[in-house]
Coordinates of N, CA and C in Angstrom, one line a residue:
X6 N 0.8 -1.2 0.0 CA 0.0 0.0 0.0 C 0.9 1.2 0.0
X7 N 0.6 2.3 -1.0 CA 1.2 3.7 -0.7 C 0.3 4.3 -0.1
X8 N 1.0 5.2 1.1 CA 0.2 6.2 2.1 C 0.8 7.5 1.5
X9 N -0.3 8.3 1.2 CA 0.3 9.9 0.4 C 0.4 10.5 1.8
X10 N 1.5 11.3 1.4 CA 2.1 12.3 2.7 C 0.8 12.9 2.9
X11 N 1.4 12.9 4.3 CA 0.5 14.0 5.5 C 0.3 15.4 4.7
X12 N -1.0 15.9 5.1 CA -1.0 17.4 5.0 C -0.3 18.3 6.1
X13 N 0.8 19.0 5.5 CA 1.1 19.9 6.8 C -0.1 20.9 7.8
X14 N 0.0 20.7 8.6 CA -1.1 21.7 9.0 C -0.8 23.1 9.1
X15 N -1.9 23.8 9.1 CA -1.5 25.0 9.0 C -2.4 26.2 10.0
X16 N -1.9 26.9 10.3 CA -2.0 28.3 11.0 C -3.0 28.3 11.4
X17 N -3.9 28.9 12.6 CA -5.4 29.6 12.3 C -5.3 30.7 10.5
X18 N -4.6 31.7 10.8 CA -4.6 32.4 9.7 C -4.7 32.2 8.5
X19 N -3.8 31.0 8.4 CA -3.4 30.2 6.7 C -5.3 29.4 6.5
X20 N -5.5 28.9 7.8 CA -7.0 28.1 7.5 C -7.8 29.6 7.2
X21 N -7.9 30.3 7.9 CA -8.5 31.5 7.4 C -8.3 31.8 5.5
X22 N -7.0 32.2 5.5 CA -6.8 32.5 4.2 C -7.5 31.3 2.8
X23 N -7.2 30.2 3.2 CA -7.2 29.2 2.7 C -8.8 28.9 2.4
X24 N -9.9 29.3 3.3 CA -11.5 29.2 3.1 C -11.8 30.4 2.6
X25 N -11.4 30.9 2.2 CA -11.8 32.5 1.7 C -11.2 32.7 0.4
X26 N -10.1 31.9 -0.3 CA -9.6 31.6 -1.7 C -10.7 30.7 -2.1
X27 N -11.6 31.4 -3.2 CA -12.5 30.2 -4.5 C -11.5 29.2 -4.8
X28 N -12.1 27.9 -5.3 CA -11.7 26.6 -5.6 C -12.1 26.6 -7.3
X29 N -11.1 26.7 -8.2 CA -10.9 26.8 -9.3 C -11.8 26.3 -10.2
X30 N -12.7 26.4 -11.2 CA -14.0 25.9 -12.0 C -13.2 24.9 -12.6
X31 N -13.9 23.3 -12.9 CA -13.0 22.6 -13.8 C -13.4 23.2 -15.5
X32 N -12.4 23.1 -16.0 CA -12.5 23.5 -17.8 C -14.0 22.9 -18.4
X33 N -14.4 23.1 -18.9 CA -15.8 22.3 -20.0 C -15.4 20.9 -20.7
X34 N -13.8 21.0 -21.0 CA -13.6 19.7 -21.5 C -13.2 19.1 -20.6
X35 N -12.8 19.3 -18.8 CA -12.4 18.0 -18.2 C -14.1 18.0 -17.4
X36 N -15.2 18.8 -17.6 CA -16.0 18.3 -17.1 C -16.8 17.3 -18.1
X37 N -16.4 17.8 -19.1 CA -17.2 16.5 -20.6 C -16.3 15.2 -20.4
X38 N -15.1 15.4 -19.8 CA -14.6 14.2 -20.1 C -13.3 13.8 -21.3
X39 N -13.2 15.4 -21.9 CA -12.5 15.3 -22.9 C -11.1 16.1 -23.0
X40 N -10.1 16.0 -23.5 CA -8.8 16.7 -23.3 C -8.7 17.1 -24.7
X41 N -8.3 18.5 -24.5 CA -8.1 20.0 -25.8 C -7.3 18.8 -26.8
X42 N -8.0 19.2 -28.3 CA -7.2 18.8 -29.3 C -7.9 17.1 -29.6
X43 N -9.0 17.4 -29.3 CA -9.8 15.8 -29.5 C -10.7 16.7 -30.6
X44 N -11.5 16.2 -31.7 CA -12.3 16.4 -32.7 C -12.9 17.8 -32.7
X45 N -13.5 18.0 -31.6 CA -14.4 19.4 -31.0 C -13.6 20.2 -30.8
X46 N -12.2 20.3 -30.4 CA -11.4 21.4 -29.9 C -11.1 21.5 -31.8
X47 N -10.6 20.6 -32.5 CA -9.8 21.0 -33.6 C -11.1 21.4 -34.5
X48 N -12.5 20.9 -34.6 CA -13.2 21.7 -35.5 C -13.4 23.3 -35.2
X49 N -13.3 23.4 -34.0 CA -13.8 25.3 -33.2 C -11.6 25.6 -34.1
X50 N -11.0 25.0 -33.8 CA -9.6 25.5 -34.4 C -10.0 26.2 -35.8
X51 N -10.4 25.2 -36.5 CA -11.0 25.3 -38.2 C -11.7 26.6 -38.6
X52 N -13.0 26.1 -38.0 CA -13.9 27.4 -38.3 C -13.1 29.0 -37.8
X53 N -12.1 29.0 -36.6 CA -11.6 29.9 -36.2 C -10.6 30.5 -37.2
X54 N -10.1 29.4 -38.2 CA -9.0 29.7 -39.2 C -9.5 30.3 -40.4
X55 N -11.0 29.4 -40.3 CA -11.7 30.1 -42.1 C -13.1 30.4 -41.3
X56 N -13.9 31.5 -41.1 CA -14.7 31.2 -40.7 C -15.9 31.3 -42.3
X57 N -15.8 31.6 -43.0 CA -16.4 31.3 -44.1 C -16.8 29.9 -44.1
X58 N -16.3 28.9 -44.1 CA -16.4 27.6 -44.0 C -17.5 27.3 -44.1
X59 N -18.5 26.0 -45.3 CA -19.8 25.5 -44.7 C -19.6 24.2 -44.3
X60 N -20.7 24.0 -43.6 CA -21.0 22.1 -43.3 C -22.0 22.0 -43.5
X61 N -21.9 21.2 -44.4 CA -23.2 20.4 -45.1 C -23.2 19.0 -44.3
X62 N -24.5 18.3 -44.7 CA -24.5 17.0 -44.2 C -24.5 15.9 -45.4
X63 N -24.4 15.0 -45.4 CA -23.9 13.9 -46.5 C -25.2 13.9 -47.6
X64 N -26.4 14.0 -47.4 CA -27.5 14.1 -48.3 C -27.4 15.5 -49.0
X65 N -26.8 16.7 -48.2 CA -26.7 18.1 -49.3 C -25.3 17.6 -50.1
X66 N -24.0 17.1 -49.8 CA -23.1 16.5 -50.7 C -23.4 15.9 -51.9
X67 N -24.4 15.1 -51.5 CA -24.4 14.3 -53.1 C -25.5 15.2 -53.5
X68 N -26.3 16.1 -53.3 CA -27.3 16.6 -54.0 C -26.0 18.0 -54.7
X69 N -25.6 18.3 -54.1 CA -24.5 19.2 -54.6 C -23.5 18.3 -55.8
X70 N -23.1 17.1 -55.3 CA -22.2 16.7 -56.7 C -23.1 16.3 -57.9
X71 N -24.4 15.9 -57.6 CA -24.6 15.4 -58.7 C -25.6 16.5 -59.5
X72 N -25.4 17.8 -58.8 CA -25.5 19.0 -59.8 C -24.8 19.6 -59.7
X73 N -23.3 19.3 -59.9 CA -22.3 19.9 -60.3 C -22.6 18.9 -61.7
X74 N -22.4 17.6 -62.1 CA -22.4 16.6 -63.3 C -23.8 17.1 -64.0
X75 N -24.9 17.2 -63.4 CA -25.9 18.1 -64.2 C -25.7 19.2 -65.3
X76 N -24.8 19.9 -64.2 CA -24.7 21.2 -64.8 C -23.8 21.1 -66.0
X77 N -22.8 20.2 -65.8 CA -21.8 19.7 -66.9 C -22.6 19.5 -67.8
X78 N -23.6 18.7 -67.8 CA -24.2 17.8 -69.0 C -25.0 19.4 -69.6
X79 N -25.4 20.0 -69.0 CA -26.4 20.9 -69.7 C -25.5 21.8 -70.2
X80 N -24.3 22.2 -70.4 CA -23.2 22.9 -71.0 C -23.1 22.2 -72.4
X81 N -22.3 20.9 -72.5 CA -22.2 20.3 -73.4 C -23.4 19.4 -74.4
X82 N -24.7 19.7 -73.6 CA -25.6 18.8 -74.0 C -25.8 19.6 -75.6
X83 N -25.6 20.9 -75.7 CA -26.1 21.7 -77.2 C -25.2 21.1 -78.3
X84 N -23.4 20.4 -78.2 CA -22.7 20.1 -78.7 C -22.9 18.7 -79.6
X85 N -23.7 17.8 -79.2 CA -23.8 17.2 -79.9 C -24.7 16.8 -81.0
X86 N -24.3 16.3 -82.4 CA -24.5 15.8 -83.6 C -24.2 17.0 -84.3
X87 N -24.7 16.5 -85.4 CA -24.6 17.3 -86.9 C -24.9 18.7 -86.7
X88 N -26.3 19.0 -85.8 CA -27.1 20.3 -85.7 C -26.1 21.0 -84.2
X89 N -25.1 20.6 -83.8 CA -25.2 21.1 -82.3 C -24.7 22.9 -82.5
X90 N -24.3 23.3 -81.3 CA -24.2 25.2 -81.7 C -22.6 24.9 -81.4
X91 N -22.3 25.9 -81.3 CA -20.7 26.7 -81.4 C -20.8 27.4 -80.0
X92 N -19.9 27.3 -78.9 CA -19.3 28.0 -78.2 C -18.3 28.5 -78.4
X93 N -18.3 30.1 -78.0 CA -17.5 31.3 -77.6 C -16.7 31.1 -76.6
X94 N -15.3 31.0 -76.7 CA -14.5 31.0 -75.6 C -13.8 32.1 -75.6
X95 N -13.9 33.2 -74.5 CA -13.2 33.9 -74.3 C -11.6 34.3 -73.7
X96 N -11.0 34.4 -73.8 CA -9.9 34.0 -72.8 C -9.8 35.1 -72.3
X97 N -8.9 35.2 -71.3 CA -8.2 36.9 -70.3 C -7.6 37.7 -71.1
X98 N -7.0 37.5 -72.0 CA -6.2 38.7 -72.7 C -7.0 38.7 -74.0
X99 N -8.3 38.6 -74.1 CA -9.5 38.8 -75.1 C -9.8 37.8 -76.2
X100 N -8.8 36.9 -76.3 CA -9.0 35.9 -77.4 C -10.1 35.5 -77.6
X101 N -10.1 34.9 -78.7 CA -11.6 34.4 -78.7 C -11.9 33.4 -79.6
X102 N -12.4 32.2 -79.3 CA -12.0 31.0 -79.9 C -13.6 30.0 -80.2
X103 N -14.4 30.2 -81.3 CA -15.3 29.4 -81.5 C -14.8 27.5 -81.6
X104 N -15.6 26.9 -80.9 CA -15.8 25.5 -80.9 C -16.7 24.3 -80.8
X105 N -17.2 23.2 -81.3 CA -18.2 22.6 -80.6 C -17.4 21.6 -79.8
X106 N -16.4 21.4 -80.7 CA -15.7 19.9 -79.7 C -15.8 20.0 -78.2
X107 N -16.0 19.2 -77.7 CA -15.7 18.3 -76.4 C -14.7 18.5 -75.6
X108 N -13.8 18.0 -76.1 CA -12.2 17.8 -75.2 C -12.0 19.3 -75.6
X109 N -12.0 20.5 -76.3 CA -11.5 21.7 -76.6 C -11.9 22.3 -75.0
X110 N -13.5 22.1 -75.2 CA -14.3 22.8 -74.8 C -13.8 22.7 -72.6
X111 N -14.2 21.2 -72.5 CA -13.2 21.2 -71.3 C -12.1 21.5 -70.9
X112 N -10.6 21.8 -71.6 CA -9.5 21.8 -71.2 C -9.6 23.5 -71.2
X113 N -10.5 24.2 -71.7 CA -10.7 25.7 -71.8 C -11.6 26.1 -70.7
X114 N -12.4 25.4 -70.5 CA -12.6 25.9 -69.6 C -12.6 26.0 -67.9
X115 N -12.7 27.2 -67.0 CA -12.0 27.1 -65.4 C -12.9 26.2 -64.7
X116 N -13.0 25.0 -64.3 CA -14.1 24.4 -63.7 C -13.6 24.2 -62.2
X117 N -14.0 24.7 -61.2 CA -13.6 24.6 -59.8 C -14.5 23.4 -58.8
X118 N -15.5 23.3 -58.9 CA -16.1 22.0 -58.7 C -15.4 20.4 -58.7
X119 N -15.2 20.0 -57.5 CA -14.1 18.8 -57.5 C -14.9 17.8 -58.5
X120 N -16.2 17.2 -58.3 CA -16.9 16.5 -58.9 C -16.8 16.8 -60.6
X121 N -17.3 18.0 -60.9 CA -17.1 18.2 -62.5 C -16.0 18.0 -63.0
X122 N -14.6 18.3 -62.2 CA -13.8 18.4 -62.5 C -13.2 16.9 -62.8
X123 N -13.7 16.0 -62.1 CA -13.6 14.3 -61.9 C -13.9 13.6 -63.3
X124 N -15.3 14.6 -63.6 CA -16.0 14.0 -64.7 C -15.5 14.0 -65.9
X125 N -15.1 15.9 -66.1 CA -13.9 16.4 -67.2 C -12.8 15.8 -67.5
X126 N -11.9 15.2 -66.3 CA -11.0 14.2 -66.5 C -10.9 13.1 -67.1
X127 N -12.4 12.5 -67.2 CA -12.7 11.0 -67.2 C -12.9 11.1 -68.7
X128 N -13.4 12.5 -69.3 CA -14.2 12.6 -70.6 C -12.9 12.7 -70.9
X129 N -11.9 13.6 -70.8 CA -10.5 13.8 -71.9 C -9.8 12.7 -71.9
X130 N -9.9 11.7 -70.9 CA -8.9 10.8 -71.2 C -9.7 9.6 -72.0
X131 N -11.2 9.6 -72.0 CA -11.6 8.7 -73.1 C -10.9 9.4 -74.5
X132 N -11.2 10.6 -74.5 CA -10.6 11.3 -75.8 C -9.1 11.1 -76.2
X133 N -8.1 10.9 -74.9 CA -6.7 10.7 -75.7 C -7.0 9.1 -75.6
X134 N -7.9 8.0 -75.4 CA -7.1 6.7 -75.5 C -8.1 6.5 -76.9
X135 N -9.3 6.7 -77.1 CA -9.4 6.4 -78.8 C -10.1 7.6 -79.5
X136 N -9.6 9.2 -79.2 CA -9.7 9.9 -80.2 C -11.5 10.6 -79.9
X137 N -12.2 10.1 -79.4 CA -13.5 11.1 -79.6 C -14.4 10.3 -78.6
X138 N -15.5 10.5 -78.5 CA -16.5 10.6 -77.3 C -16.3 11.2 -75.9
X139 N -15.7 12.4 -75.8 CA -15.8 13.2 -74.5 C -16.8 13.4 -74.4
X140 N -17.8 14.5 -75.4 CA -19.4 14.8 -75.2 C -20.2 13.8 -74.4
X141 N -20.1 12.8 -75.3 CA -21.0 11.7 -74.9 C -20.7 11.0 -73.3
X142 N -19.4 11.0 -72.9 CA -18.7 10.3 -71.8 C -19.5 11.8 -70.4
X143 N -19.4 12.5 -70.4 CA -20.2 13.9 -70.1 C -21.8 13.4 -70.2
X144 N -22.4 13.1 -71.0 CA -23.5 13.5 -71.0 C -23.9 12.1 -70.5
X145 N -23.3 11.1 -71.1 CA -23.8 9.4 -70.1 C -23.6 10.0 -68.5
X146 N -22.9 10.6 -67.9 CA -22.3 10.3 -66.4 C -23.7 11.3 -66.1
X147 N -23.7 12.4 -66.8 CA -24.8 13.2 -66.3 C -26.3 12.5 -65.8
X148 N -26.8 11.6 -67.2 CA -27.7 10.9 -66.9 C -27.8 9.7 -66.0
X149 N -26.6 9.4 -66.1 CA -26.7 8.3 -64.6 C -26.7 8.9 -63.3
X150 N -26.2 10.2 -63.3 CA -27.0 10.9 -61.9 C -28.5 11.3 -61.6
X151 N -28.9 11.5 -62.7 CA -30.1 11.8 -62.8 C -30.6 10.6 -62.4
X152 N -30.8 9.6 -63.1 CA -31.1 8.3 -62.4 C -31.0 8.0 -60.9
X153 N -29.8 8.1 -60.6 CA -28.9 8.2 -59.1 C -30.0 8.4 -58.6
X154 N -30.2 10.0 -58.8 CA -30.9 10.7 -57.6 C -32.2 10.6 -57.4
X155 N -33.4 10.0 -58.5 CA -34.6 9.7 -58.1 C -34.5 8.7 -57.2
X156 N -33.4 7.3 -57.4 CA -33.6 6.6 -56.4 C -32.8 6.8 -55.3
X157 N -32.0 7.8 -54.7 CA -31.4 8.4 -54.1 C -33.0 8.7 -53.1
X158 N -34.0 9.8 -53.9 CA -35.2 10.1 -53.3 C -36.0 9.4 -53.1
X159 N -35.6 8.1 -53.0 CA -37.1 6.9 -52.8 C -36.5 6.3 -51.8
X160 N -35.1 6.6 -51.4 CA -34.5 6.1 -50.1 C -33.4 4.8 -50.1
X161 N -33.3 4.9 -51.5 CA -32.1 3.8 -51.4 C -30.9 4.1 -51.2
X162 N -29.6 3.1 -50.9 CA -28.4 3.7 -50.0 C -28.0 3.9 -51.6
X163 N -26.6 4.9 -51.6 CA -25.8 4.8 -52.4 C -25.1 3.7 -53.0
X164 N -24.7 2.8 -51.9 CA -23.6 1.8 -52.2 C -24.6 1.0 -53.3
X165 N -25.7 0.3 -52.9 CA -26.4 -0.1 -53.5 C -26.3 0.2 -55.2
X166 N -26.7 1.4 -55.5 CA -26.6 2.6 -56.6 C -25.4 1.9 -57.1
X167 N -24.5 1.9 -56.6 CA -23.1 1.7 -57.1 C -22.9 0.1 -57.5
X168 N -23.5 -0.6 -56.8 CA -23.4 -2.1 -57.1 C -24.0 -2.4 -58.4
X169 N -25.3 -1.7 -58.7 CA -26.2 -1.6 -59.8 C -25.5 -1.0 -61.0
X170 N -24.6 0.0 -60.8 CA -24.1 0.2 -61.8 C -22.8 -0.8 -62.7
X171 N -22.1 -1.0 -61.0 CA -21.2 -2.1 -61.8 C -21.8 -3.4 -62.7
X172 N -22.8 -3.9 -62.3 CA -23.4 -5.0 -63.1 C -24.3 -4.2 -64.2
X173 N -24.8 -3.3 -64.7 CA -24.9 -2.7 -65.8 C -23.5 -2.8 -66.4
X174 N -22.8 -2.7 -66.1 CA -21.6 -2.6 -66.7 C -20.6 -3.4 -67.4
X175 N -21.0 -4.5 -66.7 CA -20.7 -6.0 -66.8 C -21.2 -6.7 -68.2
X176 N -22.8 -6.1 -67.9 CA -23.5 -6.5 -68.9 C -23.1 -6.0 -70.7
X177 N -22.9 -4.8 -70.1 CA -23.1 -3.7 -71.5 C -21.5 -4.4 -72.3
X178 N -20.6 -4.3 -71.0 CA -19.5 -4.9 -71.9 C -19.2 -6.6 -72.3
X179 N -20.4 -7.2 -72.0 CA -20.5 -8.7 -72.3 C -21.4 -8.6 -73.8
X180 N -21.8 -7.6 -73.7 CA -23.3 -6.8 -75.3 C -21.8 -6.6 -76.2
X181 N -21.2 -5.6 -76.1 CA -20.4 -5.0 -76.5 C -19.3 -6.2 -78.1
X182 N -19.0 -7.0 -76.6 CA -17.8 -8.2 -77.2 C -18.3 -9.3 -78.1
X183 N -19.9 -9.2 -77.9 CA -21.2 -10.1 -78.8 C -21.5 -9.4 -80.0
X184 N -21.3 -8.0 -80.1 CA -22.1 -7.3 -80.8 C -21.3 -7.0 -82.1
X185 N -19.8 -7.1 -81.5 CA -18.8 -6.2 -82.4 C -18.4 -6.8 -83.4
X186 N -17.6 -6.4 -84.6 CA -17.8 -7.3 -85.7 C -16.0 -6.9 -86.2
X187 N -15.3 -8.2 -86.6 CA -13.9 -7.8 -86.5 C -13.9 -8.0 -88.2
X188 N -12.6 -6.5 -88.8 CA -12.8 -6.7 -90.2 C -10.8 -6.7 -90.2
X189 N -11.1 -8.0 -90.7 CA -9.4 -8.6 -90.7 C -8.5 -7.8 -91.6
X190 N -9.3 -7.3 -92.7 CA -8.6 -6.4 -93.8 C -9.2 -5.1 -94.1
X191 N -9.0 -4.2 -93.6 CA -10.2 -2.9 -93.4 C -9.8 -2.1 -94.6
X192 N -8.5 -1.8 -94.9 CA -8.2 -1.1 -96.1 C -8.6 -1.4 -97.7
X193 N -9.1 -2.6 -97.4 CA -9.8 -3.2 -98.9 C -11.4 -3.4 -98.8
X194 N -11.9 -2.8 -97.5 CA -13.4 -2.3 -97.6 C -13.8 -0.4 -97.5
X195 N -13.3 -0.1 -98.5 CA -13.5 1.4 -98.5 C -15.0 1.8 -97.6
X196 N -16.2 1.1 -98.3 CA -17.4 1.5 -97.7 C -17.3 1.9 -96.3
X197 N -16.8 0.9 -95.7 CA -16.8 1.3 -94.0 C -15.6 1.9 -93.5
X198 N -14.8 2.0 -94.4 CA -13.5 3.3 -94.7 C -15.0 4.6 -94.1
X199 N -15.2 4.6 -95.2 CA -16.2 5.7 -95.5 C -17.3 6.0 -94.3
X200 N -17.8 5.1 -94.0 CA -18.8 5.0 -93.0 C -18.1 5.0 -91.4
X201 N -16.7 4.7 -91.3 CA -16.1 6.0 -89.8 C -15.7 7.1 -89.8
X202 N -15.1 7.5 -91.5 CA -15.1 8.9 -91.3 C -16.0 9.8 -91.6
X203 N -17.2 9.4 -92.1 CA -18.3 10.1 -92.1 C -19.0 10.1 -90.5
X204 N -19.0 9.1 -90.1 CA -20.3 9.4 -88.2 C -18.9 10.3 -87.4
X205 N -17.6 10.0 -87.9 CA -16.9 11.0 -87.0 C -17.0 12.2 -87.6
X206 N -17.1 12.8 -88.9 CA -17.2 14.3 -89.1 C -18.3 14.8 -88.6
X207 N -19.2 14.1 -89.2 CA -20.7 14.7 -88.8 C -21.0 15.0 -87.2
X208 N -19.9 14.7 -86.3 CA -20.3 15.6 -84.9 C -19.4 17.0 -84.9
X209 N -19.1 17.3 -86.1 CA -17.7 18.5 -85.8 C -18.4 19.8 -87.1
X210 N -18.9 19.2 -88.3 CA -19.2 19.5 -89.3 C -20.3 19.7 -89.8
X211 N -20.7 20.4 -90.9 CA -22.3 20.5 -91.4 C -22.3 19.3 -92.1
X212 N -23.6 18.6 -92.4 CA -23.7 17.8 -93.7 C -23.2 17.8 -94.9
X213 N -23.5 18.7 -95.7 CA -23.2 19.4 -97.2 C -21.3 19.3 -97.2
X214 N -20.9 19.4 -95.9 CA -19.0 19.4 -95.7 C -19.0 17.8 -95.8
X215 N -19.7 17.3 -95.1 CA -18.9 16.0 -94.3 C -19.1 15.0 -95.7
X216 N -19.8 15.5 -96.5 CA -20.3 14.6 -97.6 C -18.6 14.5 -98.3
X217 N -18.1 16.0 -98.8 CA -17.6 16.2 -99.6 C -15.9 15.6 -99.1
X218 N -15.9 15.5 -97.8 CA -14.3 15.8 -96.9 C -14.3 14.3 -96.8
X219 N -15.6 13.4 -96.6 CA -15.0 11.5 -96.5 C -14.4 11.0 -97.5
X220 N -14.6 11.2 -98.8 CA -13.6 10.7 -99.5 C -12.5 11.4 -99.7
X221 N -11.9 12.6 -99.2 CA -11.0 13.2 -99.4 C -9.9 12.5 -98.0
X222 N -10.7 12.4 -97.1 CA -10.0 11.4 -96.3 C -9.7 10.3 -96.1
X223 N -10.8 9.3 -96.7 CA -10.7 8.3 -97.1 C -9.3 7.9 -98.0
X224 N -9.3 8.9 -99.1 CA -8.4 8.6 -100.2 C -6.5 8.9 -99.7
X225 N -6.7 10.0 -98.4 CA -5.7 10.2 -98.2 C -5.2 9.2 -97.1
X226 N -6.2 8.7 -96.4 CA -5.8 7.1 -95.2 C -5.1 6.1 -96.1
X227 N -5.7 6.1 -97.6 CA -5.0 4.9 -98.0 C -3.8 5.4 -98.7
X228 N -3.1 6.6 -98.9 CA -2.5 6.7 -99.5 C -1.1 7.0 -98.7
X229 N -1.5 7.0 -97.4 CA -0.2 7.2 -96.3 C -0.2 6.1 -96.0
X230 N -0.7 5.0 -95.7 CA -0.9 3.7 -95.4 C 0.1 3.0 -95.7
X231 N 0.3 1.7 -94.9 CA 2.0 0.6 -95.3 C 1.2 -0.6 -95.4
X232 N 1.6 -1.3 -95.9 CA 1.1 -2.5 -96.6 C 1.1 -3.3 -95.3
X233 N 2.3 -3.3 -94.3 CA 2.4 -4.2 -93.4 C 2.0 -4.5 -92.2
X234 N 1.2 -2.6 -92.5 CA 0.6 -2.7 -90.8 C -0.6 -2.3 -91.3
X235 N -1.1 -2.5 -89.7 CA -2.9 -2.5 -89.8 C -3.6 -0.8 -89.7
X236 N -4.5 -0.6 -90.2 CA -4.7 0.6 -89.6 C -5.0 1.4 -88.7
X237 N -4.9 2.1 -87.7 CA -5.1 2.5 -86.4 C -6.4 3.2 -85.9

């Protein structure tokens, strides 16, 4: 057993002095139970650093990202096909740059939104690994939120949401591998020479152009072309 030292005794006076000194308040956090620098002390830190700061709760978050992807899709939604319009890009020192493309259209523009900016990413790099569908890669993710979120509003969890999509996914690319048709010698079927580079102009070009520019392309694919390799 340890016996803690004796109290010295003290004075009439000192006991005087001694009952007449207040007995110190305990702090808020040793009365909670809690010691500075646990969650609550560092959030009051935070807000004290930026008080601008908001807090949302997890149902304003996803209502927030998935109209930031909304908002995406309704930008680029005018861009696609034959009929789509032309955007004005302005830049800082006055430039001014008409476009409908896709990939132009995102790397120009300042998108601050983490979410859009996710989405933008995902569109350009479909664009650098085979050449085109950013629009469309944009405008699919848009409508799969849209979807999201009705059933988001009928109460189902997210993860859920997410499982559903991966097996759409599954499927589409099991469709995909059924559907596709492999052409062993492509350069000695002009027609469908013709028939990729006509559905690829026609998202960039008027009709009356794209008619005139696929055999001019066509004729120049085969004419740069090597006997020994395939076409790309």
């Amino acid at each position: 057993w340890i016996v803690p030292p004796a109290k010295p005794s003290l004075s009439p006076a000192n006991r005087r002095r001694e009952a007449c000194t207040p007995a110190l308040a305990p702090s808020p956090e040793a009365r909670q139970g809690r010691a500075v620098g646990t969650p609550s002390a560092t959030m009051s830190s935070l807000e004290l650093i930026n008080p601008n700061a908001e807090h949302i709760s997890k149902t304003q978050a996803l209502l927030i990202n998935m109209a930031a992807a909304k908002g995406l899709q309704a930008v680029l939604r005018s861009n696609l096909g034959p009929k789509g319009t032309l955007k004005m890009l302005v830049g800082g020192a006055g430039q001014i740059k008409l476009t409908k493309d896709g990939n132009t259209l995102l790397h120009e523009m300042q998108i601050q939104h983490p979410t859009a900016t996710l989405i933008a990413r995902a569109a350009t790099a479909t664009d650098d690994t085979v050449g085109d569908g950013t629009t469309s890669t944009v405008l699919f993710t848009g409508e799969l939120m849209k979807q999201a979120e009705q059933y988001l509003g009928e109460g189902l969890h997210p993860r859920v949401i997410v499982d559903g999509f991966d097996v759409a996914k599954a499927a589409t690319v099991e469709f995909l591998d059924q559907f596709a048709k492999e052409f062993k010698d492509l350069a000695k079927d002009r027609e469908q020479l013709c028939n990729i580079a006509r559905t690829t102009l026609q998202t960039k070009l008027r009709p009356e152009i794209v008619e005139n520019l696929t055999d001019i392309v066509v004729d120049a694919l085969l004419c740069i072309r090597r006997d020994e390799e395939a076409i790309d």
